[in-house]
């Protein structure tokens, strides 16, 4: 199924409006001169850690601990991520380093 030109244009416009709305709405609803509600401040401090935990659980949910490599590459990659983050405090470096270590382990060792 292909879209017509107008359907494509409308899709792009809808995506642009949705993206702009999600980017600018928080600044309109909570201007810098106004104190945000305590709930919003609380969620801003708690949600990054909750999302990180959710991503860890989601990415390790299918790890085979009873067969094959028993989750050893995943464990080594997770340890690499933690060590890199404790050492450099750079999330991009930590994630990239852990991913590279995991891919090397899976492709070359296990």
GROMACS .gro file of C-alpha atoms in nm:
model
  110
    1UNK     CA    1   0.000   0.000   0.000
    2UNK     CA    2   0.146   0.332  -0.101
    3UNK     CA    3   0.044   0.681  -0.002
    4UNK     CA    4  -0.053   0.954  -0.239
    5UNK     CA    5   0.142   1.279  -0.240
    6UNK     CA    6  -0.124   1.452  -0.027
    7UNK     CA    7  -0.133   1.168   0.224
    8UNK     CA    8   0.246   1.191   0.254
    9UNK     CA    9   0.232   1.567   0.301
   10UNK     CA   10  -0.041   1.536   0.566
   11UNK     CA   11   0.159   1.266   0.746
   12UNK     CA   12   0.470   1.485   0.754
   13UNK     CA   13   0.267   1.785   0.875
   14UNK     CA   14   0.106   1.576   1.151
   15UNK     CA   15   0.445   1.449   1.265
   16UNK     CA   16   0.591   1.802   1.264
   17UNK     CA   17   0.298   1.939   1.466
   18UNK     CA   18   0.318   1.651   1.714
   19UNK     CA   19   0.692   1.693   1.757
   20UNK     CA   20   0.669   2.069   1.802
   21UNK     CA   21   0.384   2.030   2.048
   22UNK     CA   22   0.576   1.787   2.266
   23UNK     CA   23   0.888   2.008   2.255
   24UNK     CA   24   0.726   2.347   2.326
   25UNK     CA   25   0.427   2.259   2.545
   26UNK     CA   26   0.626   2.211   2.869
   27UNK     CA   27   0.780   2.558   2.831
   28UNK     CA   28   0.439   2.711   2.771
   29UNK     CA   29   0.266   2.531   3.059
   30UNK     CA   30   0.558   2.577   3.303
   31UNK     CA   31   0.730   2.908   3.221
   32UNK     CA   32   1.066   2.981   3.382
   33UNK     CA   33   0.920   3.263   3.591
   34UNK     CA   34   0.664   3.030   3.752
   35UNK     CA   35   0.742   2.753   4.003
   36UNK     CA   36   0.626   2.412   3.871
   37UNK     CA   37   0.404   2.197   4.093
   38UNK     CA   38   0.579   1.974   4.346
   39UNK     CA   39   0.454   1.664   4.167
   40UNK     CA   40   0.625   1.771   3.844
   41UNK     CA   41   0.951   1.838   4.031
   42UNK     CA   42   0.925   1.499   4.201
   43UNK     CA   43   0.861   1.320   3.872
   44UNK     CA   44   1.151   1.507   3.714
   45UNK     CA   45   1.385   1.375   3.981
   46UNK     CA   46   1.253   1.016   3.993
   47UNK     CA   47   1.159   0.925   3.635
   48UNK     CA   48   1.512   0.913   3.484
   49UNK     CA   49   1.610   0.640   3.731
   50UNK     CA   50   1.281   0.457   3.683
   51UNK     CA   51   1.321   0.464   3.304
   52UNK     CA   52   1.679   0.339   3.331
   53UNK     CA   53   1.564   0.048   3.547
   54UNK     CA   54   1.283  -0.025   3.304
   55UNK     CA   55   1.525  -0.032   3.010
   56UNK     CA   56   1.763  -0.265   3.196
   57UNK     CA   57   1.482  -0.507   3.279
   58UNK     CA   58   1.346  -0.487   2.924
   59UNK     CA   59   1.683  -0.553   2.761
   60UNK     CA   60   1.773  -0.842   2.993
   61UNK     CA   61   1.430  -1.009   2.999
   62UNK     CA   62   1.516  -1.279   2.744
   63UNK     CA   63   1.866  -1.354   2.869
   64UNK     CA   64   1.919  -1.732   2.860
   65UNK     CA   65   2.055  -1.819   3.205
   66UNK     CA   66   1.992  -2.194   3.180
   67UNK     CA   67   2.126  -2.257   2.829
   68UNK     CA   68   2.413  -2.153   2.605
   69UNK     CA   69   2.645  -1.893   2.751
   70UNK     CA   70   2.425  -1.857   3.063
   71UNK     CA   71   2.407  -1.478   3.030
   72UNK     CA   72   2.782  -1.426   3.074
   73UNK     CA   73   2.817  -1.178   2.781
   74UNK     CA   74   2.526  -0.975   2.914
   75UNK     CA   75   2.675  -0.971   3.264
   76UNK     CA   76   3.016  -0.863   3.135
   77UNK     CA   77   2.858  -0.591   2.919
   78UNK     CA   78   2.653  -0.462   3.215
   79UNK     CA   79   2.964  -0.455   3.432
   80UNK     CA   80   3.146  -0.265   3.156
   81UNK     CA   81   2.867  -0.008   3.142
   82UNK     CA   82   2.875   0.044   3.518
   83UNK     CA   83   3.254   0.069   3.531
   84UNK     CA   84   3.274   0.312   3.239
   85UNK     CA   85   3.002   0.527   3.390
   86UNK     CA   86   3.166   0.533   3.733
   87UNK     CA   87   3.498   0.619   3.570
   88UNK     CA   88   3.399   0.887   3.314
   89UNK     CA   89   3.041   0.985   3.408
   90UNK     CA   90   2.950   0.996   3.040
   91UNK     CA   91   2.632   0.812   2.951
   92UNK     CA   92   2.702   0.801   2.577
   93UNK     CA   93   3.047   0.651   2.636
   94UNK     CA   94   2.904   0.399   2.882
   95UNK     CA   95   2.629   0.279   2.650
   96UNK     CA   96   2.855   0.269   2.343
   97UNK     CA   97   3.131   0.089   2.535
   98UNK     CA   98   2.892  -0.169   2.676
   99UNK     CA   99   2.737  -0.227   2.336
  100UNK     CA  100   3.077  -0.271   2.171
  101UNK     CA  101   3.193  -0.511   2.443
  102UNK     CA  102   2.872  -0.712   2.415
  103UNK     CA  103   2.890  -0.735   2.036
  104UNK     CA  104   3.256  -0.839   2.045
  105UNK     CA  105   3.182  -1.104   2.307
  106UNK     CA  106   2.886  -1.246   2.116
  107UNK     CA  107   3.063  -1.241   1.777
  108UNK     CA  108   3.413  -1.352   1.878
  109UNK     CA  109   3.404  -1.530   2.215
  110UNK     CA  110   3.069  -1.694   2.287
   0.00000   0.00000   0.00000
